[in-house]
Structure formats: C-alpha cells, structure tokens
Short mmCIF file of C-alpha atoms and ligand atoms in Angstrom, two decimals:
data_model
loop_
_atom_site.label_atom_id
_atom_site.label_comp_id
_atom_site.label_asym_id
_atom_site.label_seq_id
_atom_site.Cartn_x
_atom_site.Cartn_y
_atom_site.Cartn_z
CA MET E 1 76.78 6.98 -54.79
CA TYR E 2 77.28 9.85 -57.20
CA ILE E 3 73.58 10.28 -57.75
CA PHE E 4 72.91 10.20 -54.01
CA SER E 5 75.43 12.90 -53.17
CA LEU E 6 74.21 15.03 -56.04
CA PHE E 7 70.74 14.71 -54.61
CA VAL E 8 71.84 15.61 -51.10
CA ILE E 9 73.45 18.78 -52.45
CA LEU E 10 70.24 19.59 -54.28
CA LEU E 11 68.26 19.22 -51.11
CA LEU E 12 70.59 21.39 -49.13
CA THR E 13 70.98 24.18 -51.64
CA GLY E 14 68.31 23.56 -54.20
CA PRO E 15 64.61 24.04 -54.54
CA ALA E 16 63.77 24.79 -50.92
CA ARG E 17 60.33 25.80 -52.00
CA ALA E 18 59.49 22.21 -52.73
CA TRP E 19 60.00 21.44 -49.08
CA ILE E 20 57.84 24.11 -47.57
CA PRO E 21 54.76 22.35 -46.27
CA GLY E 22 51.98 22.71 -48.74
CA GLN E 23 48.91 20.65 -49.35
CA ASP E 24 48.79 17.25 -47.80
CA LYS E 25 48.58 14.05 -49.67
CA GLU E 26 45.03 13.19 -48.86
CA ILE E 27 43.78 9.87 -47.61
CA TYR E 28 40.36 8.82 -48.68
CA ALA E 29 37.90 6.53 -46.99
CA ALA E 30 35.82 4.02 -48.92
CA ASP E 31 32.98 6.51 -49.29
CA GLY E 32 35.30 9.10 -50.85
CA SER E 33 35.48 11.34 -47.79
CA ASN E 34 38.82 12.58 -46.60
CA LEU E 35 39.66 10.32 -43.68
CA PHE E 36 42.11 12.65 -42.04
CA ASN E 37 41.31 16.33 -42.06
CA ASN E 38 44.57 17.77 -43.17
CA THR E 39 43.29 21.23 -43.95
CA ALA E 40 44.83 22.50 -40.76
CA LEU E 41 48.15 20.89 -41.63
CA ALA E 42 48.22 22.46 -45.05
CA THR E 43 48.81 25.91 -43.64
CA ASN E 44 50.89 24.88 -40.66
CA ALA E 45 54.63 24.88 -41.27
CA SER E 46 55.38 23.01 -38.06
CA SER E 47 53.30 20.02 -39.01
CA LYS E 48 54.38 17.10 -41.15
CA ARG E 49 52.40 15.93 -44.11
CA TRP E 50 51.17 12.40 -44.45
CA LEU E 51 50.19 12.14 -40.82
CA PRO E 52 46.71 12.53 -39.44
CA SER E 53 46.12 15.94 -37.97
CA SER E 54 42.66 15.61 -36.54
CA ALA E 55 43.08 11.89 -35.81
CA LYS E 56 45.79 9.81 -34.18
CA ILE E 57 47.22 6.70 -35.74
CA ARG E 58 45.32 3.72 -34.35
CA GLY E 59 46.68 0.62 -35.91
CA VAL E 60 47.58 -3.03 -35.90
CA ASN E 61 50.62 -4.86 -37.19
CA LEU E 62 50.26 -7.66 -39.74
CA GLY E 63 52.59 -9.91 -37.76
CA SER E 64 53.56 -13.30 -39.24
CA MET E 65 52.21 -12.38 -42.66
CA PHE E 66 55.27 -11.64 -44.85
CA VAL E 67 57.83 -12.34 -42.13
CA PHE E 68 56.61 -15.53 -40.50
CA GLU E 69 57.26 -15.78 -36.76
CA PRO E 70 56.61 -19.42 -35.86
CA TRP E 71 55.85 -18.70 -32.17
CA LEU E 72 52.77 -16.70 -33.21
CA ALA E 73 51.28 -19.36 -35.46
CA GLN E 74 52.65 -22.83 -34.67
CA THR E 75 49.71 -24.67 -36.21
CA ALA E 76 49.98 -22.89 -39.54
CA TRP E 77 53.76 -23.29 -39.49
CA THR E 78 53.53 -27.03 -38.88
CA ASN E 79 50.85 -27.45 -41.54
CA MET E 80 53.18 -25.74 -44.02
CA GLY E 81 55.73 -28.46 -43.33
CA CYS E 82 58.00 -26.16 -41.35
CA GLY E 83 57.41 -27.67 -37.88
CA GLY E 84 60.49 -27.49 -35.64
CA LEU E 85 62.28 -25.06 -37.95
CA ASN E 86 63.26 -21.60 -36.77
CA SER E 87 62.66 -19.26 -39.68
CA GLU E 88 61.50 -18.73 -43.24
CA PHE E 89 65.09 -19.22 -44.42
CA ASP E 90 65.31 -22.61 -42.68
CA CYS E 91 61.91 -23.71 -43.93
CA VAL E 92 62.57 -22.79 -47.58
CA SER E 93 65.92 -24.49 -47.43
CA HIS E 94 64.22 -27.61 -46.02
CA LEU E 95 61.23 -27.75 -48.39
CA GLY E 96 62.97 -26.65 -51.57
CA GLN E 97 62.02 -23.54 -53.53
CA ALA E 98 59.01 -24.83 -55.45
CA GLN E 99 57.25 -26.49 -52.51
CA ALA E 100 58.07 -23.50 -50.27
CA ASN E 101 56.62 -21.06 -52.79
CA SER E 102 53.43 -23.08 -52.86
CA VAL E 103 52.91 -23.28 -49.08
CA PHE E 104 53.88 -19.65 -48.47
CA GLN E 105 51.54 -18.44 -51.18
CA ALA E 106 48.76 -20.41 -49.53
CA HIS E 107 49.66 -18.71 -46.26
CA TRP E 108 49.66 -15.19 -47.78
CA SER E 109 46.28 -15.80 -49.36
CA SER E 110 44.69 -16.90 -46.08
CA TRP E 111 46.42 -15.27 -43.09
CA ILE E 112 45.06 -11.77 -43.71
CA THR E 113 42.06 -11.49 -46.03
CA GLN E 114 39.84 -8.64 -47.09
CA SER E 115 37.42 -9.55 -44.29
CA ASP E 116 40.20 -8.90 -41.76
CA ILE E 117 40.60 -5.40 -43.19
CA THR E 118 36.84 -4.88 -43.04
CA GLN E 119 36.79 -6.03 -39.43
CA MET E 120 39.67 -3.72 -38.49
CA GLN E 121 37.81 -0.83 -40.08
CA SER E 122 34.64 -1.65 -38.15
CA TYR E 123 36.66 -1.49 -34.92
CA GLY E 124 37.71 2.09 -35.64
CA LEU E 125 41.30 1.29 -36.62
CA ASN E 126 42.83 3.54 -39.30
CA THR E 127 46.36 2.20 -39.87
CA ILE E 128 48.21 -1.02 -40.64
CA ARG E 129 51.95 -1.63 -40.36
CA ILE E 130 53.26 -4.36 -42.61
CA PRO E 131 56.56 -6.08 -41.79
CA VAL E 132 58.37 -7.28 -44.93
CA GLY E 133 61.77 -8.75 -45.79
CA TYR E 134 64.28 -7.55 -48.39
CA TRP E 135 63.69 -10.85 -50.21
CA MET E 136 60.44 -9.47 -51.56
CA LYS E 137 62.69 -7.93 -54.22
CA GLU E 138 63.70 -11.34 -55.43
CA ASP E 139 66.75 -10.42 -57.50
CA LEU E 140 68.46 -9.19 -54.31
CA VAL E 141 68.58 -12.72 -52.92
CA TYR E 142 71.86 -14.61 -53.45
CA SER E 143 70.42 -17.70 -55.08
CA ASP E 144 73.30 -19.96 -54.08
CA SER E 145 73.31 -19.17 -50.38
CA GLU E 146 70.03 -17.50 -49.34
CA HIS E 147 66.61 -19.14 -49.19
CA PHE E 148 63.35 -17.22 -49.09
CA PRO E 149 59.84 -17.76 -50.43
CA GLN E 150 58.97 -16.14 -53.76
CA GLY E 151 55.84 -14.47 -55.06
CA GLY E 152 55.08 -12.27 -52.03
CA LEU E 153 54.84 -8.99 -53.91
CA SER E 154 51.45 -9.62 -55.48
CA TYR E 155 50.02 -10.47 -52.05
CA LEU E 156 51.53 -7.30 -50.58
CA GLU E 157 49.90 -5.38 -53.39
CA GLN E 158 46.58 -7.12 -52.75
CA VAL E 159 46.50 -6.35 -49.02
CA CYS E 160 47.60 -2.74 -49.59
CA GLY E 161 44.85 -2.39 -52.19
CA TRP E 162 42.19 -3.56 -49.75
CA ALA E 163 43.57 -1.29 -47.04
CA SER E 164 43.74 1.71 -49.40
CA ASP E 165 40.16 1.08 -50.50
CA ALA E 166 39.14 1.06 -46.83
CA GLY E 167 40.94 4.37 -46.22
CA PHE E 168 43.74 3.02 -44.06
CA TYR E 169 47.10 4.70 -43.61
CA ILE E 170 49.83 2.14 -44.40
CA ILE E 171 53.36 1.81 -43.07
CA ILE E 172 55.70 -0.70 -44.71
CA ASP E 173 58.53 -1.77 -42.45
CA LEU E 174 61.81 -3.45 -43.47
CA HIS E 175 61.61 -6.08 -40.76
CA GLY E 176 64.02 -8.55 -42.32
CA ALA E 177 67.21 -6.77 -43.39
CA PRO E 178 69.94 -8.35 -45.56
CA GLY E 179 72.24 -10.49 -43.42
CA ALA E 180 69.85 -10.15 -40.43
CA GLN E 181 69.93 -7.10 -38.16
CA VAL E 182 69.85 -9.21 -34.97
CA ALA E 183 71.04 -12.73 -34.20
CA ASN E 184 68.92 -15.78 -33.50
CA ASN E 185 65.55 -14.21 -34.14
CA SER E 186 62.97 -15.51 -36.61
CA ASP E 187 61.60 -11.98 -36.93
CA THR E 188 64.45 -11.20 -39.35
CA GLY E 189 63.35 -14.12 -41.57
CA GLN E 190 66.48 -16.06 -40.73
CA PHE E 191 67.98 -17.46 -37.57
CA ALA E 192 71.45 -16.04 -38.09
CA PRO E 193 74.11 -16.84 -35.45
CA SER E 194 75.37 -13.25 -35.66
CA PRO E 195 73.90 -10.04 -37.05
CA GLY E 196 75.36 -9.73 -40.54
CA PHE E 197 73.64 -6.51 -41.59
CA TYR E 198 76.21 -3.95 -40.41
CA VAL E 199 78.54 -3.95 -43.42
CA ASP E 200 78.52 -1.79 -46.54
CA TYR E 201 77.41 -4.40 -49.08
CA GLN E 202 74.38 -5.31 -46.96
CA TYR E 203 73.48 -1.64 -46.48
CA SER E 204 73.73 -1.27 -50.21
CA ARG E 205 71.29 -4.15 -50.79
CA ALA E 206 68.83 -2.59 -48.31
CA GLU E 207 69.13 0.79 -50.08
CA THR E 208 68.36 -0.89 -53.41
CA PHE E 209 65.33 -2.49 -51.82
CA LEU E 210 64.10 0.87 -50.46
CA SER E 211 64.60 2.61 -53.77
CA TRP E 212 62.58 -0.13 -55.50
CA LEU E 213 59.84 -0.03 -52.86
CA THR E 214 59.62 3.76 -53.05
CA ASN E 215 59.18 3.62 -56.81
CA LEU E 216 56.47 0.97 -56.46
CA THR E 217 54.73 2.98 -53.76
CA HIS E 218 54.45 6.01 -56.01
CA THR E 219 53.59 4.17 -59.23
CA THR E 220 51.19 1.42 -58.13
CA ASN E 221 47.60 2.35 -57.39
CA ALA E 222 47.20 -0.28 -54.67
CA PHE E 223 50.00 1.44 -52.71
CA ARG E 224 48.42 4.88 -52.82
CA ASN E 225 47.84 5.03 -49.06
CA VAL E 226 51.36 3.95 -48.13
CA GLY E 227 52.63 7.05 -46.35
CA MET E 228 55.67 5.77 -44.50
CA ILE E 229 58.54 3.37 -44.99
CA GLU E 230 60.56 2.22 -41.99
CA ILE E 231 64.13 1.60 -43.10
CA VAL E 232 65.04 -1.04 -40.51
CA ASN E 233 63.14 -2.59 -37.61
CA GLU E 234 64.74 -3.21 -34.21
CA PRO E 235 68.50 -3.11 -34.87
CA VAL E 236 70.97 -4.26 -32.21
CA GLN E 237 70.51 -2.22 -29.01
CA ASN E 238 74.09 -1.11 -28.76
CA ALA E 239 75.11 2.26 -30.12
CA ASP E 240 78.71 1.21 -30.86
CA THR E 241 77.82 -2.03 -32.66
CA VAL E 242 75.54 -0.13 -35.01
CA ALA E 243 77.65 3.03 -35.43
CA THR E 244 77.98 2.60 -39.21
CA MET E 245 74.25 2.01 -39.49
CA ARG E 246 73.70 5.52 -38.13
CA SER E 247 76.59 7.16 -39.98
CA SER E 248 76.25 5.42 -43.34
CA TYR E 249 73.04 3.44 -43.76
CA TYR E 250 70.59 5.98 -42.32
CA PRO E 251 71.65 8.91 -44.50
CA ASN E 252 72.13 6.74 -47.60
CA ALA E 253 68.79 4.97 -47.15
CA TYR E 254 67.10 8.33 -46.72
CA ALA E 255 68.81 9.60 -49.88
CA ALA E 256 67.83 6.43 -51.78
CA ILE E 257 64.17 7.07 -51.00
CA ARG E 258 64.35 10.77 -51.89
CA SER E 259 66.34 10.02 -55.01
CA ALA E 260 63.70 7.53 -56.22
CA GLU E 261 61.06 10.19 -55.56
CA SER E 262 63.08 12.82 -57.34
CA ALA E 263 63.43 10.57 -60.39
CA LEU E 264 59.64 10.31 -60.51
CA GLY E 265 59.13 14.03 -60.06
CA ILE E 266 57.35 13.53 -56.75
CA THR E 267 56.68 16.85 -55.04
CA ALA E 268 56.96 17.53 -51.34
CA SER E 269 53.25 17.17 -50.87
CA ASN E 270 53.60 13.50 -51.83
CA ALA E 271 56.87 12.72 -50.08
CA LEU E 272 56.93 9.59 -47.95
CA HIS E 273 57.78 9.68 -44.31
CA VAL E 274 61.04 7.85 -43.63
CA GLN E 275 60.92 6.08 -40.28
CA VAL E 276 63.68 4.84 -38.00
CA MET E 277 63.68 3.44 -34.46
CA ASN E 278 63.75 6.22 -31.88
CA GLU E 279 66.56 6.96 -29.46
CA LEU E 280 64.72 5.23 -26.59
CA TRP E 281 65.17 1.97 -28.50
CA GLY E 282 68.86 1.96 -27.57
CA SER E 283 70.76 2.04 -30.86
CA GLY E 284 72.06 5.56 -30.36
CA ASP E 285 70.64 8.86 -31.58
CA PRO E 286 69.12 8.08 -34.98
CA LYS E 287 69.45 11.74 -36.01
CA GLN E 288 73.18 11.96 -35.28
CA TYR E 289 74.26 11.89 -38.94
CA LEU E 290 70.99 12.83 -40.62
CA THR E 291 71.68 16.25 -42.05
CA ASN E 292 68.33 16.15 -43.80
CA GLN E 293 65.38 15.29 -41.58
CA ASN E 294 62.48 16.31 -43.78
CA PHE E 295 59.54 14.02 -43.19
CA MET E 296 61.39 11.72 -40.87
CA ALA E 297 59.36 9.75 -38.33
CA TYR E 298 60.36 7.72 -35.29
CA ASP E 299 59.26 4.31 -34.07
CA ASP E 300 58.91 3.45 -30.39
CA HIS E 301 58.44 -0.15 -29.25
CA ARG E 302 57.04 -0.51 -25.77
CA TYR E 303 56.75 -3.98 -24.26
CA LEU E 304 56.46 -3.78 -20.47
CA LYS E 305 56.91 -7.56 -20.55
CA TRP E 306 60.58 -6.99 -21.32
CA SER E 307 61.08 -3.82 -19.29
CA ASN E 308 62.52 -3.37 -15.83
CA ILE E 309 59.18 -2.14 -14.44
CA THR E 310 58.17 -3.95 -11.22
CA THR E 311 55.84 -6.81 -12.12
CA SER E 312 52.65 -5.57 -10.51
CA MET E 313 49.40 -4.34 -11.96
CA SER E 314 49.65 -0.98 -10.26
CA ALA E 315 53.22 -0.46 -11.46
CA TYR E 316 52.20 -1.35 -15.00
CA LEU E 317 49.26 1.06 -14.93
CA SER E 318 51.37 3.75 -13.36
CA ASP E 319 54.07 3.43 -16.01
CA SER E 320 51.61 3.22 -18.89
CA CYS E 321 49.76 6.28 -17.60
CA THR E 322 52.84 8.46 -17.12
CA ASN E 323 55.71 7.28 -19.33
CA ASN E 324 56.11 9.72 -22.22
CA ARG E 325 57.34 7.66 -25.16
CA ALA E 326 58.36 10.80 -27.01
CA SER E 327 60.58 11.96 -24.16
CA ASP E 328 63.72 11.45 -26.24
CA GLY E 329 62.64 14.42 -28.35
CA ASP E 330 62.26 12.36 -31.54
CA THR E 331 59.18 13.65 -33.29
CA PRO E 332 56.82 12.64 -34.77
CA THR E 333 56.85 9.35 -32.85
CA ILE E 334 54.47 6.44 -33.27
CA VAL E 335 54.41 3.61 -30.74
CA GLY E 336 54.69 1.05 -33.52
CA GLU E 337 54.71 -2.10 -31.38
CA TRP E 338 53.20 -2.90 -28.01
CA SER E 339 51.00 -5.62 -26.55
CA LEU E 340 49.21 -6.72 -23.40
CA SER E 341 51.64 -9.52 -22.62
CA VAL E 342 53.35 -9.78 -19.23
CA PRO E 343 56.60 -11.53 -18.19
CA ASP E 344 56.90 -15.22 -19.03
CA ASP E 345 57.33 -16.30 -15.43
CA VAL E 346 53.98 -14.83 -14.32
CA GLN E 347 51.83 -14.78 -17.45
CA TRP E 348 49.85 -17.95 -16.67
CA THR E 349 49.62 -17.50 -12.89
CA SER E 350 46.15 -16.87 -11.48
CA ALA E 351 47.01 -13.26 -10.65
CA TRP E 352 47.64 -12.50 -14.34
CA ASP E 353 45.38 -15.10 -15.97
CA PRO E 354 43.78 -13.51 -19.03
CA SER E 355 40.60 -15.55 -18.59
CA THR E 356 39.89 -14.06 -15.16
CA GLN E 357 41.72 -10.70 -15.20
CA GLN E 358 39.89 -9.05 -18.10
CA SER E 359 39.19 -5.89 -16.15
CA PHE E 360 42.90 -5.30 -15.58
CA TYR E 361 43.84 -6.00 -19.19
CA SER E 362 41.04 -3.74 -20.38
CA GLN E 363 42.18 -0.88 -18.17
CA TRP E 364 45.80 -1.43 -19.16
CA PHE E 365 44.84 -1.33 -22.84
CA ALA E 366 42.99 1.95 -22.25
CA ALA E 367 45.89 3.39 -20.24
CA GLN E 368 48.36 2.70 -23.04
CA VAL E 369 46.04 4.10 -25.73
CA LEU E 370 45.36 7.27 -23.74
CA THR E 371 49.02 7.96 -23.04
CA TYR E 372 50.33 7.11 -26.51
CA GLU E 373 47.66 9.35 -28.04
CA LYS E 374 48.46 12.13 -25.60
CA ASN E 375 52.23 12.16 -26.11
CA THR E 376 52.82 10.70 -29.58
CA ASN E 377 51.16 10.55 -32.99
CA GLY E 378 49.51 7.27 -32.12
CA TRP E 379 50.01 3.56 -31.80
CA ILE E 380 50.07 0.21 -33.59
CA PHE E 381 49.31 -2.94 -31.60
CA TRP E 382 51.39 -6.11 -32.03
CA THR E 383 49.62 -7.95 -33.54
CA TRP E 384 46.28 -8.29 -35.33
CA LYS E 385 46.07 -12.06 -35.25
CA SER E 386 47.79 -15.07 -33.70
CA GLN E 387 47.21 -18.76 -33.00
CA LEU E 388 48.47 -18.53 -29.41
CA GLY E 389 45.00 -18.56 -27.89
CA ASP E 390 46.18 -15.54 -25.89
CA TYR E 391 44.44 -12.22 -26.53
CA ARG E 392 47.35 -10.35 -25.02
CA TRP E 393 49.10 -10.83 -28.38
CA SER E 394 46.04 -10.51 -30.65
CA TYR E 395 43.89 -7.44 -31.17
CA GLN E 396 41.23 -9.55 -32.86
CA ASP E 397 41.07 -12.00 -29.94
CA ALA E 398 41.07 -9.17 -27.38
CA VAL E 399 38.01 -7.62 -29.00
CA ALA E 400 36.32 -11.04 -29.01
CA ALA E 401 37.16 -11.38 -25.29
CA GLY E 402 35.65 -7.96 -24.54
CA VAL E 403 38.99 -6.57 -23.36
CA ILE E 404 39.26 -4.10 -26.25
CA PRO E 405 36.01 -2.29 -27.08
CA GLN E 406 34.44 -3.03 -30.48
CA ASN E 407 34.58 0.70 -31.14
CA LEU E 408 37.68 2.53 -29.94
CA SER E 409 35.57 5.49 -28.94
CA GLY E 410 34.50 3.22 -26.07
CA VAL E 411 37.96 3.20 -24.49
CA ASN E 412 37.65 4.24 -20.85
CA ALA E 413 38.84 7.86 -20.82
CA SER E 414 39.24 7.67 -17.03
CA ALA E 415 41.52 4.64 -17.04
CA CYS E 416 44.40 6.77 -15.78
CA SER E 417 42.56 8.67 -13.09
CA GLY E 418 44.55 8.29 -9.91
CA TYR E 419 47.84 7.59 -11.72
C1 NAG R 501 39.19 20.69 -41.10
O1 NAG R 501 40.09 21.61 -40.45
C2 NAG R 501 39.83 22.98 -40.79
C3 NAG R 501 40.94 23.83 -40.19
O2 NAG R 501 41.10 23.57 -38.83
C4 NAG R 501 38.43 23.37 -40.31
O3 NAG R 501 38.15 24.69 -40.68
C5 NAG R 501 37.41 22.43 -40.94
O4 NAG R 501 36.15 22.70 -40.42
C6 NAG R 501 37.76 20.97 -40.70
N1 NAG R 501 36.86 20.12 -41.46
C7 NAG R 501 36.24 19.09 -40.93
C8 NAG R 501 35.35 18.31 -41.84
O5 NAG R 501 36.39 18.75 -39.77
C1 NAG R 502 50.71 23.57 -35.92
O1 NAG R 502 51.01 22.22 -35.64
C2 NAG R 502 51.66 22.05 -34.41
C3 NAG R 502 52.10 20.60 -34.30
O2 NAG R 502 51.06 19.73 -34.64
C4 NAG R 502 50.70 22.47 -33.31
O3 NAG R 502 51.32 22.34 -32.07
C5 NAG R 502 50.30 23.91 -33.52
O4 NAG R 502 49.34 24.28 -32.58
C6 NAG R 502 49.74 24.12 -34.91
N1 NAG R 502 49.53 25.54 -35.15
C7 NAG R 502 48.40 26.03 -35.69
C8 NAG R 502 48.36 27.50 -35.90
O5 NAG R 502 47.48 25.29 -36.01
C1 NAG R 503 32.21 4.60 -32.98
O1 NAG R 503 31.44 5.36 -32.10
C2 NAG R 503 31.37 6.73 -32.45
C3 NAG R 503 30.71 7.49 -31.31
O2 NAG R 503 29.58 6.82 -30.90
C4 NAG R 503 30.63 6.85 -33.76
O3 NAG R 503 30.58 8.20 -34.17
C5 NAG R 503 31.39 6.04 -34.83
O4 NAG R 503 30.68 6.04 -36.03
C6 NAG R 503 31.62 4.62 -34.38
N1 NAG R 503 32.53 3.98 -35.30
C7 NAG R 503 32.23 2.83 -35.88
C8 NAG R 503 33.27 2.31 -36.81
O5 NAG R 503 31.20 2.21 -35.66
C1 NAG R 504 73.16 -17.32 -31.45
O1 NAG R 504 73.09 -18.70 -31.24
C2 NAG R 504 74.30 -19.36 -31.50
C3 NAG R 504 74.06 -20.86 -31.43
O2 NAG R 504 73.33 -21.18 -30.29
C4 NAG R 504 75.35 -18.89 -30.51
O3 NAG R 504 76.59 -19.51 -30.75
C5 NAG R 504 75.51 -17.40 -30.65
O4 NAG R 504 76.36 -16.89 -29.64
C6 NAG R 504 74.17 -16.68 -30.55
N1 NAG R 504 74.39 -15.30 -30.92
C7 NAG R 504 74.06 -14.29 -30.13
C8 NAG R 504 74.43 -12.93 -30.63
O5 NAG R 504 73.46 -14.45 -29.10
C1 NAG R 505 58.92 1.89 -61.17
O1 NAG R 505 57.79 1.04 -61.10
C2 NAG R 505 57.13 0.85 -62.33
C3 NAG R 505 55.94 -0.08 -62.10
O2 NAG R 505 55.18 0.31 -61.01
C4 NAG R 505 58.06 0.23 -63.35
O3 NAG R 505 57.41 0.16 -64.59
C5 NAG R 505 59.31 1.05 -63.48
O4 NAG R 505 60.23 0.37 -64.29
C6 NAG R 505 59.95 1.29 -62.13
N1 NAG R 505 61.08 2.18 -62.24
C7 NAG R 505 62.24 1.93 -61.68
C8 NAG R 505 63.28 2.97 -61.84
O5 NAG R 505 62.43 0.91 -61.03
C1 NAG R 506 65.24 0.82 -16.15
O1 NAG R 506 65.61 1.03 -17.51
C2 NAG R 506 65.74 2.40 -17.84
C3 NAG R 506 66.09 2.46 -19.32
O2 NAG R 506 65.21 1.68 -20.06
C4 NAG R 506 66.81 3.05 -17.01
O3 NAG R 506 66.85 4.43 -17.31
C5 NAG R 506 66.48 2.86 -15.54
O4 NAG R 506 67.54 3.35 -14.79
C6 NAG R 506 66.28 1.40 -15.22
N1 NAG R 506 65.83 1.29 -13.83
C7 NAG R 506 66.29 0.36 -13.04
C8 NAG R 506 65.72 0.35 -11.64
O5 NAG R 506 67.13 -0.45 -13.38
C1 NAG R 507 37.03 3.64 -16.04
O1 NAG R 507 38.21 3.62 -15.26
C2 NAG R 507 38.02 4.15 -13.97
C3 NAG R 507 39.40 4.22 -13.32
O2 NAG R 507 39.98 2.96 -13.28
C4 NAG R 507 37.04 3.28 -13.21
O3 NAG R 507 36.83 3.82 -11.94
C5 NAG R 507 35.72 3.23 -13.97
O4 NAG R 507 34.86 2.33 -13.34
C6 NAG R 507 35.96 2.78 -15.39
N1 NAG R 507 34.73 2.89 -16.13
C7 NAG R 507 34.24 1.89 -16.80
C8 NAG R 507 32.97 2.16 -17.55
O5 NAG R 507 34.75 0.78 -16.84
#
C-alpha cells in the first residue's frame, strides 16, 4: 500500500512532463509498416496514445479460449470430459489437476491457432480482446480450495505473439476475477453461488495479478502489441453492491499497473490503457473515485438480445443506428462485446431464422459497425468462434454465411439510411 500511495503522490505532484502526450507507441504490421498512423496523435494533446487515430478498433473476442464457456462449445467441453459441468473450476475439480491440465492444454493449442489469426487479418480485423482468469498467475490460486487448469501462460504468450506479428492491437481482459465477480456464471471460470470478489483480500489478489501482467506485457516480446488491460469484466450491475470496487479496487488496480510500469522505467509514450466497464453498464460511475484518469479507457457491452428494445427488426435497426454508446461521457469507449443474437424466445422462429434472414442480419451488422465507429473508438464482436452452429455468435461463421463481408470495407455504408 505504501508504494502505491507514494506513486499516486508522484503522479499528482511529480514529473508531469512524462504525462504530456508525446510520441505514440507504434504498432507494426507484418510487413513492418505502421498499422495505425499515429503521427497526428503525437502532436495532439487531446488524444490518447495507444489507440488508433486514423483507424477504428475492429476486433473479435477470443471467447471460450482461456475462460471456457461451455454453452459456446459443448462438443469440445464434453470431449474434454467436462460434460454436464458448469465451469472450469468444476471440471478441474472433477478431473483432477493432472488430467485437467492435459485436456485444457490440448484445448488451448487447438481452439485458436495461427491460421485463425491469419484469417482474422484477411478479413480486415485489427484487434483481439482476450478474456483471461486470475488463475493464469498460478501462485495466486489457493491450492486447497480453488481448482483451475495450469499452464495457460505459454499459450497466451503464443497467441499474443502471432497477433503481434500480424500487427493486431491486443486487449487483455480480467474476465475471471478472484472469488467471482458475478454469481452462477461460467464466464467467471467458476459457478459461484454468490459474487465473492467485493472484499479487500480478493481485490488485493486481483491487483497482484494486474501488476504481474503489466510487468509481463512490458518485458515479453510476444506481448509488445498489448495496449490495454481491462481490470474487471462485467461486475454486478448494482452501484451499491459494488461501491468498494469503485472506491478501493479501481484506484488501487490503476495504481498497481502504473507502479509496475514505474518500476520498469516505462515512459508515458509506452503506458498501457487501463480499461473499466463504462457507466452505461450499470455499476455506477467508474470515474467516481479515480483521481488519476490518464490513459483510462471504457468498455461498453451492447447485446440487444438482453435489452428492453421492442423485439422487431425495425426497432433493432433503429436503435443500432441511433443509440450513442458513448452517451455516458466516458471516453475513449470501445464497444467490447456485442453480437447478432436475438431474444431466446424468438431466435429460432421463422421470422428471425438465421438461415433465411441473412439480409436482415447483414444490415444489422452494418448498422452496429457504422454507429459504433461513428460514436466510439470501435468495436469487438463476441465472439470469433463457437460450436453453436449459429453465426449470430460467431464472426467466422457469419463471414462463411455471407452475412459479414470478407473485407470490412464492404460493409454497407447506407445501412442506416432512413433510420
Ligand atoms: C499520418 O498523419 C499525418 C498527420 O495527419 C499526415 O501528415 C500523414 O500523411 C499521414 N501518413 C499516412 C501514411 O497516412
Ligand atoms: C485532436 O484529437 C481530437 C480527439 O481525437 C480531435 O477531436 C481533434 O480534432 C484533434 N485535433 C487536431 C488538431 O488534430
Ligand atoms: C479491403 O478492401 C480495400 C478496398 O478495396 C482494400 O484497400 C484492402 O486492401 C482490402 N483488405 C484486405 C485485407 O483485403
Ligand atoms: C445462484 O444459484 C444458487 C443455487 O441455485 C442460488 O441459491 C443463488 O441464489 C443464486 N445466486 C444468485 C445471485 O442468483
Ligand atoms: C518481470 O518479468 C520478467 C520476465 O518477463 C521477470 O524476469 C521479472 O522478474 C519480472 N519482474 C517482476 C517485478 O515481477
Ligand atoms: C430501457 O432501459 C433503459 C436503460 O437501459 C432505460 O433508460 C429505459 O427507461 C428503459 N425503457 C423502458 C421502456 O423500460
Ligand atoms: C445498403 O442498405 C440500403 C439501406 O438498407 C439498401 O437500400 C441497399 O440496397 C443496401 N445495399 C446493398 C449493396 O446491399
């Protein structure tokens, strides 16, 4: 704690010059060219480094890679011996550590390969967001009571290396927080009956994780294009329940990242963006206690499937064409999760059938892309790949179905005309 507060004081009173925007950390494509033209940013004090200036973020999530969500990949889950189990925690506890390590490592080596990265690049994507759990730092796991697969770090390094080589911007997201940030959801890595994250000792474990990850990001070549770390994905949508997350965890996690950078002598031009969920998410104002907001970024998740928008195609298009996802004033914002899925009760009816309604889904995709690129710094689709046989949850399948163009420059620029 002492070192954190010392650092906060330094930031407030200390070498302000280090925080005046200077030259951007550059992001290189495979051919050595600068992927994002940040020359304009370099002289523009109102811009943030480490974000594309001439390009928007156009990305996909690596869902079910390091935080397995069984609903997305039932076949793989069953083949791993985890059938019927809710989460990674439950599966590891069932299989035992050694067998679990073996099946998870087989999963990490096959779910996303270098050819996936190559394919994403050929589609004009420039960003990946990688959900991870705190258990990737294995000494944080309580060996007597917590059960998670081991050996993930080298696969994270491998996929980041491929993505860096291909010139991608990379966001690493703490998707599975210590104790679980929401109840009964496999996307935290455990199916916890209550959210156990919101206490000091769990915050402290998460801060240790972030400090470790920050150090790795700045010292490992494969991580050279990691430009953003999200400090917790989708906390409980109740401002009171998560009050200490905003007042304690957010500033301390921010300080942990900056402190790790300071220890390495990282200058402002190489500082990571620190991302939190935006105010629209519903966990309160993320900035409320953040006295230092240098290189912050905000994450918006937009699933009309779970919204209160009238379930009609015209209402969906109208909302997607007009709803400004940066309207809460949090900036820069990236729409870090969204899909083409519609409410469960209608999704397989003939009116919404993906095998006959491609023209709607294609227009809706375009409408979302146009609006997110107009109002925010870009978007990241959930997710790249699934075994659902439903392109509404898979970018790769949607391209194969002709719903998403093979080259994003083919998105219909008139998709919102009339809305
Ligand atoms: C990059 O941006 C600068 C400043 O706006 C501009 O002068 C330059 O031509 C741009 N370079 C490329 C390759 O687009
Ligand atoms: C500086 O960046 C901001 C935000 O991206 C932009 O609105 C503004 O036009 C830029 N100013 C100049 C002089 O490029
Ligand atoms: C996409 O199309 C644009 C415009 O035709 C072209 O400049 C670009 O090279 C294409 N991108 C890829 C990855 O093929
Ligand atoms: C989670 O599920 C358990 C068991 O079904 C239930 O008792 C508990 O209330 C649920 N928790 C929440 C927050 O919904
Ligand atoms: C930072 O990471 C490097 C390896 O990338 C490691 O050698 C070093 O011990 C780490 N430092 C800290 C403080 O964890
Ligand atoms: C829909 O939800 C938004 C917040 O997400 C709220 O502002 C709005 O009032 C709600 N509309 C209806 C009709 O419930
Ligand atoms: C683009 O969208 C507009 C508005 O929906 C539509 O009229 C037009 O036919 C579309 N163009 C293509 C090439 O699909």
